[in-house]
CSV table of C-alpha atoms in Angstrom, one decimal:
chain,number,residue,atom,x,y,z
F,1,MET,CA,-30.4,-7.6,172.9
F,2,ARG,CA,-31.8,-5.2,170.4
F,3,ILE,CA,-29.1,-2.7,171.2
F,4,ARG,CA,-26.4,-5.3,170.3
F,5,ILE,CA,-28.0,-6.1,167.0
F,6,VAL,CA,-28.2,-2.4,166.1
F,7,LEU,CA,-24.6,-1.8,167.1
F,8,SER,CA,-23.4,-4.8,165.1
F,9,ALA,CA,-25.2,-3.6,161.9
F,10,THR,CA,-23.9,-0.1,162.4
F,11,LEU,CA,-20.3,-1.4,162.7
F,12,THR,CA,-20.7,-3.6,159.7
F,13,ALA,CA,-22.0,-0.7,157.6
F,14,LEU,CA,-19.1,1.5,158.7
F,15,GLY,CA,-16.6,-1.2,157.9
F,16,LEU,CA,-18.0,-1.6,154.4
F,17,MET,CA,-17.9,2.2,153.9
F,18,PHE,CA,-14.2,2.3,154.7
F,19,LEU,CA,-13.3,-0.9,152.8
F,20,ILE,CA,-14.9,0.0,149.5
F,21,PRO,CA,-13.0,3.2,149.0
F,22,ALA,CA,-9.8,1.5,150.1
F,23,ALA,CA,-10.3,-1.2,147.4
F,24,ALA,CA,-11.1,1.4,144.7
F,25,HIS,CA,-8.0,3.4,145.8
F,26,ALA,CA,-5.9,0.2,145.4
F,27,HIS,CA,-6.9,0.0,141.8
F,28,GLY,CA,-6.4,3.7,141.2
F,29,ASP,CA,-8.6,6.4,139.7
F,30,THR,CA,-7.8,5.9,136.1
F,31,LEU,CA,-8.1,3.1,133.5
F,32,LYS,CA,-5.6,2.0,130.9
F,33,VAL,CA,-7.4,1.7,127.6
F,34,VAL,CA,-5.4,0.0,124.8
F,35,VAL,CA,-7.0,-0.3,121.3
F,36,THR,CA,-5.5,-3.5,120.1
F,37,GLY,CA,-6.9,-3.5,116.5
F,38,GLN,CA,-9.8,-5.2,114.8
F,39,ARG,CA,-11.1,-8.7,114.2
F,40,ALA,CA,-13.3,-9.1,111.1
F,41,GLY,CA,-14.1,-5.4,111.4
F,42,HIS,CA,-14.9,-5.5,115.2
F,43,VAL,CA,-12.8,-3.0,117.2
F,44,THR,CA,-10.9,-4.9,119.9
F,45,THR,CA,-9.7,-3.2,123.2
F,46,ASP,CA,-8.0,-4.1,126.4
F,47,ILE,CA,-9.1,-2.2,129.5
F,48,THR,CA,-7.4,-2.6,132.9
F,49,TRP,CA,-6.8,-0.5,136.0
F,50,GLU,CA,-3.9,1.9,135.6
F,51,ASN,CA,-2.2,1.1,138.9
F,52,ASP,CA,-2.2,-2.7,139.3
F,53,GLY,CA,-3.2,-3.9,135.8
F,54,ASP,CA,-6.2,-5.8,137.0
F,55,ALA,CA,-9.1,-6.5,134.7
F,56,ILE,CA,-12.4,-4.6,135.1
F,57,ASP,CA,-14.9,-6.8,137.0
F,58,GLU,CA,-18.0,-4.7,136.3
F,59,ASN,CA,-19.4,-3.5,133.0
F,60,VAL,CA,-17.9,-0.4,131.5
F,61,ALA,CA,-19.6,2.7,130.1
F,62,ALA,CA,-17.6,3.5,127.0
F,63,THR,CA,-18.1,5.0,123.5
F,64,VAL,CA,-16.2,4.0,120.3
F,65,ASN,CA,-15.9,6.4,117.5
F,66,ALA,CA,-14.1,6.0,114.2
F,67,VAL,CA,-13.1,8.5,111.5
F,68,SER,CA,-11.7,7.6,108.1
F,69,VAL,CA,-8.1,8.8,107.5
F,70,ASP,CA,-9.3,11.2,104.8
F,71,GLY,CA,-12.0,12.5,107.1
F,72,THR,CA,-14.9,11.8,104.8
F,73,ARG,CA,-16.6,9.1,106.8
F,74,THR,CA,-17.4,8.6,110.5
F,75,MET,CA,-18.7,5.6,112.4
F,76,GLY,CA,-20.2,5.4,115.9
F,77,PRO,CA,-20.7,6.1,118.7
F,78,TRP,CA,-20.8,2.4,119.6
F,79,ARG,CA,-20.6,0.7,123.0
F,80,LEU,CA,-18.2,-1.9,124.2
F,81,VAL,CA,-19.2,-5.5,125.1
F,82,ARG,CA,-17.0,-8.2,126.6
F,83,ASP,CA,-14.8,-10.2,124.2
F,84,PRO,CA,-14.8,-13.9,125.2
F,85,ALA,CA,-11.9,-14.5,122.9
F,86,ALA,CA,-9.7,-12.0,124.9
F,87,ALA,CA,-11.0,-12.5,128.5
F,88,PRO,CA,-10.7,-11.2,131.1
F,89,ALA,CA,-9.5,-7.7,129.9
F,90,GLY,CA,-10.8,-7.9,126.3
F,91,TRP,CA,-13.6,-5.8,125.0
F,92,THR,CA,-15.0,-5.4,121.5
F,93,THR,CA,-17.9,-3.8,119.5
F,94,ALA,CA,-21.0,-5.6,118.2
F,95,GLU,CA,-20.8,-3.4,115.1
F,96,THR,CA,-18.2,-3.7,112.3
F,97,LEU,CA,-16.1,-1.2,110.5
F,98,PRO,CA,-16.3,-1.1,106.7
F,99,PRO,CA,-13.0,-1.7,104.7
F,100,GLY,CA,-10.6,1.1,104.9
F,101,SER,CA,-8.2,3.0,107.2
F,102,TRP,CA,-9.8,4.3,110.4
F,103,LYS,CA,-8.7,6.4,113.4
F,104,VAL,CA,-10.4,4.7,116.3
F,105,THR,CA,-11.0,6.5,119.6
F,106,VAL,CA,-12.3,4.6,122.8
F,107,GLU,CA,-13.4,6.8,125.7
F,108,VAL,CA,-14.4,5.2,129.1
F,109,GLY,CA,-16.4,7.0,131.7
F,110,PHE,CA,-17.2,4.3,134.2
F,111,PRO,CA,-16.0,2.8,136.6
F,112,ALA,CA,-13.2,5.3,136.0
F,113,LEU,CA,-11.8,7.5,133.2
F,114,GLY,CA,-9.7,6.3,130.4
F,115,LYS,CA,-9.0,6.9,126.7
F,116,GLY,CA,-7.2,5.1,123.9
F,117,GLU,CA,-6.6,5.7,120.2
F,118,LEU,CA,-5.3,3.7,117.3
F,119,GLU,CA,-5.3,3.8,113.5
F,120,VAL,CA,-6.9,0.6,112.3
F,121,GLY,CA,-6.9,-0.9,108.8
F,122,VAL,CA,-9.8,-3.1,107.7
F,123,PRO,CA,-9.0,-5.0,104.6
F,124,ALA,CA,-11.6,-5.8,101.9
F,125,VAL,CA,-12.7,-9.4,102.0
F,126,ASP,CA,-12.3,-11.1,98.7
F,127,PRO,CA,-14.6,-14.1,97.8
F,128,ALA,CA,-13.0,-17.5,98.4
F,129,PRO,CA,-11.1,-18.6,95.2
F,130,THR,CA,-12.3,-21.7,93.5
F,131,THR,CA,-9.7,-24.4,93.1
F,132,GLY,CA,-8.9,-25.9,89.7
F,133,ALA,CA,-9.8,-29.5,90.9
F,134,GLY,CA,-13.2,-28.3,92.2
F,135,THR,CA,-13.9,-26.4,89.0
F,136,THR,CA,-13.0,-29.4,86.9
F,137,GLY,CA,-15.0,-31.7,89.0
F,138,THR,CA,-18.0,-29.5,88.9
F,139,ALA,CA,-17.8,-29.1,85.1
F,140,THR,CA,-17.3,-32.8,84.6
F,141,GLY,CA,-20.0,-33.8,87.0
F,142,GLY,CA,-22.5,-31.2,86.1
F,143,THR,CA,-22.3,-31.5,82.3
F,144,PRO,CA,-23.7,-34.7,80.9
F,145,ALA,CA,-21.6,-36.7,78.4
F,146,VAL,CA,-22.7,-36.5,74.8
F,147,SER,CA,-21.9,-39.6,72.7
F,148,ALA,CA,-20.8,-39.2,69.1
F,149,PRO,CA,-23.4,-40.3,66.5
F,150,THR,CA,-22.7,-43.6,64.7
F,151,PRO,CA,-22.4,-43.7,60.9
F,152,ASP,CA,-25.7,-45.5,60.6
F,153,ALA,CA,-27.5,-43.0,62.7
F,154,ALA,CA,-25.9,-40.1,60.7
F,155,SER,CA,-27.0,-41.7,57.4
F,156,ALA,CA,-30.5,-42.3,58.7
F,157,ALA,CA,-30.7,-38.7,59.9
F,158,THR,CA,-29.4,-37.5,56.5
F,159,SER,CA,-31.9,-39.6,54.6
F,160,GLY,CA,-34.7,-38.6,56.9
F,161,SER,CA,-33.9,-34.9,56.5
F,162,GLY,CA,-33.6,-35.4,52.7
F,163,SER,CA,-37.0,-37.1,52.5
F,164,GLY,CA,-38.5,-34.5,54.7
F,165,SER,CA,-37.2,-31.7,52.5
F,166,ALA,CA,-38.5,-33.5,49.4
F,167,ALA,CA,-41.9,-34.0,51.0
F,168,ALA,CA,-42.1,-30.3,52.0
F,169,THR,CA,-41.1,-29.3,48.4
F,170,SER,CA,-43.8,-31.5,46.8
F,171,ALA,CA,-46.4,-30.2,49.3
F,172,ASP,CA,-45.5,-26.6,48.5
F,173,ALA,CA,-45.7,-27.4,44.7
F,174,ALA,CA,-49.1,-29.1,45.1
F,175,SER,CA,-50.7,-26.4,47.2
F,176,PRO,CA,-52.2,-23.6,45.1
F,177,ALA,CA,-50.6,-20.2,45.4
F,178,PRO,CA,-53.0,-17.8,47.1
F,179,ALA,CA,-51.3,-14.9,45.4
F,180,ALA,CA,-52.3,-16.2,41.9
F,181,SER,CA,-55.9,-16.7,42.9
F,182,GLY,CA,-56.0,-13.2,44.3
F,183,THR,CA,-54.6,-11.8,41.0
F,184,ARG,CA,-57.2,-13.7,39.0
F,185,ALA,CA,-60.0,-12.3,41.1
F,186,ALA,CA,-58.7,-8.8,40.8
F,187,SER,CA,-58.4,-9.2,37.0
F,188,ASP,CA,-62.0,-10.5,36.7
F,189,ALA,CA,-63.2,-7.6,38.7
F,190,ASP,CA,-61.4,-5.2,36.5
F,191,GLY,CA,-62.9,-6.8,33.3
F,192,ALA,CA,-66.4,-6.6,34.8
F,193,ALA,CA,-65.9,-2.9,35.5
F,194,VAL,CA,-64.7,-2.2,32.0
F,195,TRP,CA,-67.7,-4.0,30.5
F,196,TRP,CA,-70.2,-2.0,32.6
F,197,THR,CA,-68.4,1.2,31.7
F,198,THR,CA,-68.6,0.4,28.0
F,199,ALA,CA,-72.2,-0.5,28.2
F,200,GLY,CA,-73.0,2.7,30.0
F,201,VAL,CA,-71.3,4.8,27.4
F,202,ALA,CA,-73.2,3.0,24.6
F,203,VAL,CA,-76.6,3.5,26.3
F,204,THR,CA,-75.8,7.2,26.8
F,205,ALA,CA,-74.9,7.6,23.2
F,206,LEU,CA,-78.1,5.9,22.0
F,207,ALA,CA,-80.2,8.0,24.3
F,208,GLY,CA,-78.5,11.2,23.0
F,209,ALA,CA,-79.1,10.1,19.4
F,210,GLY,CA,-82.8,9.4,20.1
F,211,VAL,CA,-83.3,12.8,21.7
F,212,GLY,CA,-81.7,14.5,18.7
F,213,LEU,CA,-84.0,12.6,16.2
F,214,LEU,CA,-87.1,13.7,18.2
F,215,LEU,CA,-86.0,17.3,18.2
F,216,ARG,CA,-85.3,17.2,14.5
F,217,ARG,CA,-88.8,15.7,13.7
F,218,ARG,CA,-90.5,18.4,15.8
F,219,ARG,CA,-88.7,21.1,14.0
F,220,MET,CA,-89.6,19.6,10.6
F,221,ARG,CA,-93.3,19.4,11.6
F,222,GLY,CA,-93.3,23.0,12.8
F,223,ALA,CA,-91.8,24.1,9.5
F,224,CYS,CA,-94.5,22.3,7.4
F,225,ARG,CA,-97.4,23.8,9.4
F,226,THR,CA,-95.9,27.2,8.9
F,227,SER,CA,-95.7,26.9,5.1
């Protein structure tokens, strides 16, 4: 009984070993890689078997590289993921190309070899234009309406402004000017300084005269004693 089980398992394994290469050989040894373009900057690619055109059932090991036409910029390497919008043969990139013209190269290494190239142009995305109706509606709805003043209100405002101006003028006239008070204080201080200076000069002159009289008297006394 055990021998039969072992023989059955061995035959099954041998059959699978022969069937798998036969299926792979039916598809072929190479892949057909066609870079179809881009969608919103994502590189799109179709990958099928070269011989029968069947889609790839398993995941692919591929790299995506992009070089700008002028050769100044490079992007990648990126990997490919399945593109639900182009199933079953569609693949795309999770990353996006910036605006410009790019030479895109897709190289596949598993489950077979394949390569595809294409020059892809990514346009610059402009902001959505604003319609005239939307702009008018926004301006009309967002700006509050301002009513024109009535004649009575205008006259009241004019009279109020006139009375306010008159009151301000009278208040300015009634209030003392600080500059005048400061000038008076300065002039008073100057007058006091002049008075003290004059008084000092007079005292000095009197003192000098007194000293001169004393000296003259001493001289006269000395002359009398000598005679």
